[in-house]
Structure formats: C-alpha cells, structure tokens
C-alpha cells in the first residue's frame, strides 16, 4: 500500500539522513579558562534565579 505523496517529496527511506559533508579542519580545542568562565556564568545565573524564586 502506497501513500499519496507529491512528486517533489523525498523518498521515505531517506528520512533523517542529511547530506554527507566534508570536514576540512577539526574543531579548535577549548581551553580550561573558557570552561571555567562558562561554569561561573552558569552558576551565577542559576544562583540568581533560585534566589529570586525563593525570595
């Protein structure tokens, strides 16, 4: 049994499969200071949010 679908619709077996892309350069490794800055900002925002929520 086939469902009616437009001519321009992709084949159902190709669903969820994107194009194959070439990755030229690997991603830059993050430094520990960047990770600490991100953690500190997230912690401060969470602390502020919970403080306002409780208060």
PDB file of N, CA and C in Angstrom:
ATOM      1  N   UNK A   1       0.839  -1.183   0.000  1.00  0.00           N
ATOM      2  CA  UNK A   1       0.000   0.000   0.000  1.00  0.00           C
ATOM      3  C   UNK A   1       0.885   1.247   0.000  1.00  0.00           C
ATOM      4  N   UNK A   2       0.697   2.101  -0.949  1.00  0.00           N
ATOM      5  CA  UNK A   2       1.474   3.336  -1.060  1.00  0.00           C
ATOM      6  C   UNK A   2       0.611   4.518  -0.678  1.00  0.00           C
ATOM      7  N   UNK A   3       1.193   5.424   0.079  1.00  0.00           N
ATOM      8  CA  UNK A   3       0.510   6.654   0.413  1.00  0.00           C
ATOM      9  C   UNK A   3       0.715   7.656  -0.708  1.00  0.00           C
ATOM     10  N   UNK A   4      -0.247   8.518  -0.875  1.00  0.00           N
ATOM     11  CA  UNK A   4      -0.141   9.550  -1.894  1.00  0.00           C
ATOM     12  C   UNK A   4       0.804  10.624  -1.371  1.00  0.00           C
ATOM     13  N   UNK A   5       1.830  10.940  -2.165  1.00  0.00           N
ATOM     14  CA  UNK A   5       2.772  11.986  -1.778  1.00  0.00           C
ATOM     15  C   UNK A   5       3.163  12.767  -3.018  1.00  0.00           C
ATOM     16  N   UNK A   6       3.545  14.022  -2.863  1.00  0.00           N
ATOM     17  CA  UNK A   6       3.911  14.838  -4.027  1.00  0.00           C
ATOM     18  C   UNK A   6       5.148  14.288  -4.730  1.00  0.00           C
ATOM     19  N   UNK A   7       5.273  14.641  -5.976  1.00  0.00           N
ATOM     20  CA  UNK A   7       6.391  14.174  -6.786  1.00  0.00           C
ATOM     21  C   UNK A   7       7.717  14.698  -6.232  1.00  0.00           C
ATOM     22  N   UNK A   8       7.730  15.932  -5.693  1.00  0.00           N
ATOM     23  CA  UNK A   8       8.969  16.539  -5.220  1.00  0.00           C
ATOM     24  C   UNK A   8       9.359  16.075  -3.815  1.00  0.00           C
ATOM     25  N   UNK A   9       8.543  15.269  -3.161  1.00  0.00           N
ATOM     26  CA  UNK A   9       8.855  14.801  -1.808  1.00  0.00           C
ATOM     27  C   UNK A   9       9.978  13.767  -1.860  1.00  0.00           C
ATOM     28  N   UNK A  10      10.890  13.796  -0.885  1.00  0.00           N
ATOM     29  CA  UNK A  10      11.968  12.802  -0.870  1.00  0.00           C
ATOM     30  C   UNK A  10      11.427  11.412  -0.544  1.00  0.00           C
ATOM     31  N   UNK A  11      12.197  10.410  -0.925  1.00  0.00           N
ATOM     32  CA  UNK A  11      11.804   9.042  -0.657  1.00  0.00           C
ATOM     33  C   UNK A  11      11.796   8.802   0.855  1.00  0.00           C
ATOM     34  N   UNK A  12      10.822   8.070   1.394  1.00  0.00           N
ATOM     35  CA  UNK A  12      10.725   7.857   2.837  1.00  0.00           C
ATOM     36  C   UNK A  12      11.943   7.178   3.456  1.00  0.00           C
ATOM     37  N   UNK A  13      12.654   6.353   2.703  1.00  0.00           N
ATOM     38  CA  UNK A  13      13.836   5.684   3.255  1.00  0.00           C
ATOM     39  C   UNK A  13      14.977   6.660   3.510  1.00  0.00           C
ATOM     40  N   UNK A  14      14.931   7.827   2.872  1.00  0.00           N
ATOM     41  CA  UNK A  14      15.982   8.827   3.050  1.00  0.00           C
ATOM     42  C   UNK A  14      15.683   9.767   4.211  1.00  0.00           C
ATOM     43  N   UNK A  15      14.588   9.543   4.927  1.00  0.00           N
ATOM     44  CA  UNK A  15      14.201  10.428   6.026  1.00  0.00           C
ATOM     45  C   UNK A  15      15.240  10.376   7.135  1.00  0.00           C
ATOM     46  N   UNK A  16      15.667  11.556   7.620  1.00  0.00           N
ATOM     47  CA  UNK A  16      16.603  11.632   8.724  1.00  0.00           C
ATOM     48  C   UNK A  16      18.060  11.501   8.328  1.00  0.00           C
ATOM     49  N   UNK A  17      18.317  11.342   7.085  1.00  0.00           N
ATOM     50  CA  UNK A  17      19.709  11.226   6.634  1.00  0.00           C
ATOM     51  C   UNK A  17      20.091  12.497   5.898  1.00  0.00           C
ATOM     52  N   UNK A  18      20.977  13.248   6.507  1.00  0.00           N
ATOM     53  CA  UNK A  18      21.408  14.503   5.894  1.00  0.00           C
ATOM     54  C   UNK A  18      22.466  14.277   4.836  1.00  0.00           C
ATOM     55  N   UNK A  19      22.896  15.356   4.259  1.00  0.00           N
ATOM     56  CA  UNK A  19      23.969  15.270   3.273  1.00  0.00           C
ATOM     57  C   UNK A  19      25.273  14.899   3.953  1.00  0.00           C
ATOM     58  N   UNK A  20      26.115  14.214   3.241  1.00  0.00           N
ATOM     59  CA  UNK A  20      27.453  13.894   3.752  1.00  0.00           C
ATOM     60  C   UNK A  20      28.328  15.115   3.502  1.00  0.00           C
ATOM     61  N   UNK A  21      28.894  15.635   4.568  1.00  0.00           N
ATOM     62  CA  UNK A  21      29.700  16.851   4.452  1.00  0.00           C
ATOM     63  C   UNK A  21      31.157  16.530   4.761  1.00  0.00           C
ATOM     64  N   UNK A  22      32.032  17.202   4.040  1.00  0.00           N
ATOM     65  CA  UNK A  22      33.459  17.082   4.316  1.00  0.00           C
ATOM     66  C   UNK A  22      33.845  18.061   5.411  1.00  0.00           C
ATOM     67  N   UNK A  23      34.537  17.592   6.404  1.00  0.00           N
ATOM     68  CA  UNK A  23      35.044  18.466   7.449  1.00  0.00           C
ATOM     69  C   UNK A  23      36.510  18.723   7.164  1.00  0.00           C
ATOM     70  N   UNK A  24      36.816  19.958   6.779  1.00  0.00           N
ATOM     71  CA  UNK A  24      38.181  20.286   6.403  1.00  0.00           C
ATOM     72  C   UNK A  24      39.101  20.395   7.617  1.00  0.00           C
ATOM     73  N   UNK A  25      38.690  21.168   8.601  1.00  0.00           N
ATOM     74  CA  UNK A  25      39.552  21.403   9.752  1.00  0.00           C
ATOM     75  C   UNK A  25      38.851  20.904  11.019  1.00  0.00           C
ATOM     76  N   UNK A  26      39.597  20.271  11.901  1.00  0.00           N
ATOM     77  CA  UNK A  26      38.984  19.847  13.157  1.00  0.00           C
ATOM     78  C   UNK A  26      38.646  21.063  14.024  1.00  0.00           C
ATOM     79  N   UNK A  27      37.705  20.881  14.919  1.00  0.00           N
ATOM     80  CA  UNK A  27      37.299  21.975  15.798  1.00  0.00           C
ATOM     81  C   UNK A  27      38.433  22.340  16.744  1.00  0.00           C
ATOM     82  N   UNK A  28      38.498  23.613  17.093  1.00  0.00           N
ATOM     83  CA  UNK A  28      39.534  24.085  18.000  1.00  0.00           C
ATOM     84  C   UNK A  28      39.265  23.559  19.408  1.00  0.00           C
ATOM     85  N   UNK A  29      40.275  23.040  20.073  1.00  0.00           N
ATOM     86  CA  UNK A  29      40.068  22.575  21.444  1.00  0.00           C
ATOM     87  C   UNK A  29      39.821  23.757  22.372  1.00  0.00           C
ATOM     88  N   UNK A  30      38.928  23.568  23.330  1.00  0.00           N
ATOM     89  CA  UNK A  30      38.645  24.650  24.261  1.00  0.00           C
ATOM     90  C   UNK A  30      39.663  24.627  25.391  1.00  0.00           C
ATOM     91  N   UNK A  31      39.962  25.791  25.891  1.00  0.00           N
ATOM     92  CA  UNK A  31      40.911  25.866  26.994  1.00  0.00           C
ATOM     93  C   UNK A  31      40.150  25.757  28.309  1.00  0.00           C
ATOM     94  N   UNK A  32      40.880  25.469  29.372  1.00  0.00           N
ATOM     95  CA  UNK A  32      40.270  25.300  30.683  1.00  0.00           C
ATOM     96  C   UNK A  32      39.680  26.608  31.181  1.00  0.00           C
ATOM     97  N   UNK A  33      40.269  27.751  30.806  1.00  0.00           N
ATOM     98  CA  UNK A  33      39.739  29.030  31.264  1.00  0.00           C
ATOM     99  C   UNK A  33      38.371  29.316  30.634  1.00  0.00           C
ATOM    100  N   UNK A  34      38.180  28.924  29.375  1.00  0.00           N
ATOM    101  CA  UNK A  34      36.879  29.099  28.739  1.00  0.00           C
ATOM    102  C   UNK A  34      35.823  28.261  29.450  1.00  0.00           C
ATOM    103  N   UNK A  35      36.183  27.042  29.824  1.00  0.00           N
ATOM    104  CA  UNK A  35      35.248  26.170  30.528  1.00  0.00           C
ATOM    105  C   UNK A  35      34.919  26.731  31.907  1.00  0.00           C
ATOM    106  N   UNK A  36      35.902  27.284  32.588  1.00  0.00           N
ATOM    107  CA  UNK A  36      35.658  27.862  33.909  1.00  0.00           C
ATOM    108  C   UNK A  36      34.775  29.105  33.822  1.00  0.00           C
ATOM    109  N   UNK A  37      34.975  29.920  32.794  1.00  0.00           N
ATOM    110  CA  UNK A  37      34.138  31.099  32.600  1.00  0.00           C
ATOM    111  C   UNK A  37      32.687  30.689  32.344  1.00  0.00           C
ATOM    112  N   UNK A  38      32.512  29.677  31.530  1.00  0.00           N
ATOM    113  CA  UNK A  38      31.167  29.192  31.241  1.00  0.00           C
ATOM    114  C   UNK A  38      30.512  28.641  32.499  1.00  0.00           C
ATOM    115  N   UNK A  39      31.250  27.857  33.280  1.00  0.00           N
ATOM    116  CA  UNK A  39      30.719  27.314  34.519  1.00  0.00           C
ATOM    117  C   UNK A  39      30.357  28.421  35.500  1.00  0.00           C
ATOM    118  N   UNK A  40      31.232  29.415  35.646  1.00  0.00           N
ATOM    119  CA  UNK A  40      30.978  30.508  36.587  1.00  0.00           C
ATOM    120  C   UNK A  40      29.737  31.306  36.174  1.00  0.00           C
ATOM    121  N   UNK A  41      29.591  31.584  34.900  1.00  0.00           N
ATOM    122  CA  UNK A  41      28.430  32.334  34.431  1.00  0.00           C
ATOM    123  C   UNK A  41      27.144  31.533  34.631  1.00  0.00           C
ATOM    124  N   UNK A  42      27.196  30.243  34.351  1.00  0.00           N
ATOM    125  CA  UNK A  42      26.018  29.394  34.532  1.00  0.00           C
ATOM    126  C   UNK A  42      25.653  29.285  35.996  1.00  0.00           C
ATOM    127  N   UNK A  43      26.647  29.103  36.846  1.00  0.00           N
ATOM    128  CA  UNK A  43      26.400  29.001  38.280  1.00  0.00           C
ATOM    129  C   UNK A  43      25.813  30.296  38.823  1.00  0.00           C
ATOM    130  N   UNK A  44      26.370  31.434  38.421  1.00  0.00           N
ATOM    131  CA  UNK A  44      25.875  32.730  38.893  1.00  0.00           C
ATOM    132  C   UNK A  44      24.438  32.967  38.431  1.00  0.00           C
ATOM    133  N   UNK A  45      24.141  32.645  37.192  1.00  0.00           N
ATOM    134  CA  UNK A  45      22.779  32.828  36.682  1.00  0.00           C
ATOM    135  C   UNK A  45      21.800  31.921  37.416  1.00  0.00           C
ATOM    136  N   UNK A  46      22.200  30.674  37.651  1.00  0.00           N
ATOM    137  CA  UNK A  46      21.342  29.754  38.388  1.00  0.00           C
ATOM    138  C   UNK A  46      21.132  30.192  39.821  1.00  0.00           C
ATOM    139  N   UNK A  47      22.187  30.664  40.464  1.00  0.00           N
ATOM    140  CA  UNK A  47      22.094  31.140  41.845  1.00  0.00           C
ATOM    141  C   UNK A  47      21.165  32.340  41.931  1.00  0.00           C
ATOM    142  N   UNK A  48      21.303  33.269  40.996  1.00  0.00           N
ATOM    143  CA  UNK A  48      20.445  34.455  40.974  1.00  0.00           C
ATOM    144  C   UNK A  48      18.983  34.051  40.735  1.00  0.00           C
ATOM    145  N   UNK A  49      18.754  33.153  39.818  1.00  0.00           N
ATOM    146  CA  UNK A  49      17.400  32.699  39.508  1.00  0.00           C
ATOM    147  C   UNK A  49      16.749  32.051  40.721  1.00  0.00           C
ATOM    148  N   UNK A  50      17.466  31.154  41.386  1.00  0.00           N
ATOM    149  CA  UNK A  50      16.910  30.475  42.553  1.00  0.00           C
ATOM    150  C   UNK A  50      16.720  31.447  43.717  1.00  0.00           C
ATOM    151  N   UNK A  51      17.626  32.398  43.877  1.00  0.00           N
ATOM    152  CA  UNK A  51      17.486  33.392  44.942  1.00  0.00           C
ATOM    153  C   UNK A  51      16.220  34.229  44.750  1.00  0.00           C
ATOM    154  N   UNK A  52      15.949  34.616  43.506  1.00  0.00           N
ATOM    155  CA  UNK A  52      14.747  35.387  43.215  1.00  0.00           C
ATOM    156  C   UNK A  52      13.508  34.514  43.368  1.00  0.00           C
ATOM    157  N   UNK A  53      13.599  33.269  42.962  1.00  0.00           N
ATOM    158  CA  UNK A  53      12.470  32.355  43.062  1.00  0.00           C
ATOM    159  C   UNK A  53      12.091  32.087  44.512  1.00  0.00           C
ATOM    160  N   UNK A  54      13.071  31.895  45.370  1.00  0.00           N
ATOM    161  CA  UNK A  54      12.816  31.623  46.777  1.00  0.00           C
ATOM    162  C   UNK A  54      12.357  32.894  47.499  1.00  0.00           C
ATOM    163  N   UNK A  55      13.009  34.008  47.191  1.00  0.00           N
ATOM    164  CA  UNK A  55      12.756  35.266  47.907  1.00  0.00           C
ATOM    165  C   UNK A  55      11.534  35.905  47.444  1.00  0.00           C
TER     166      UNK A  55
END
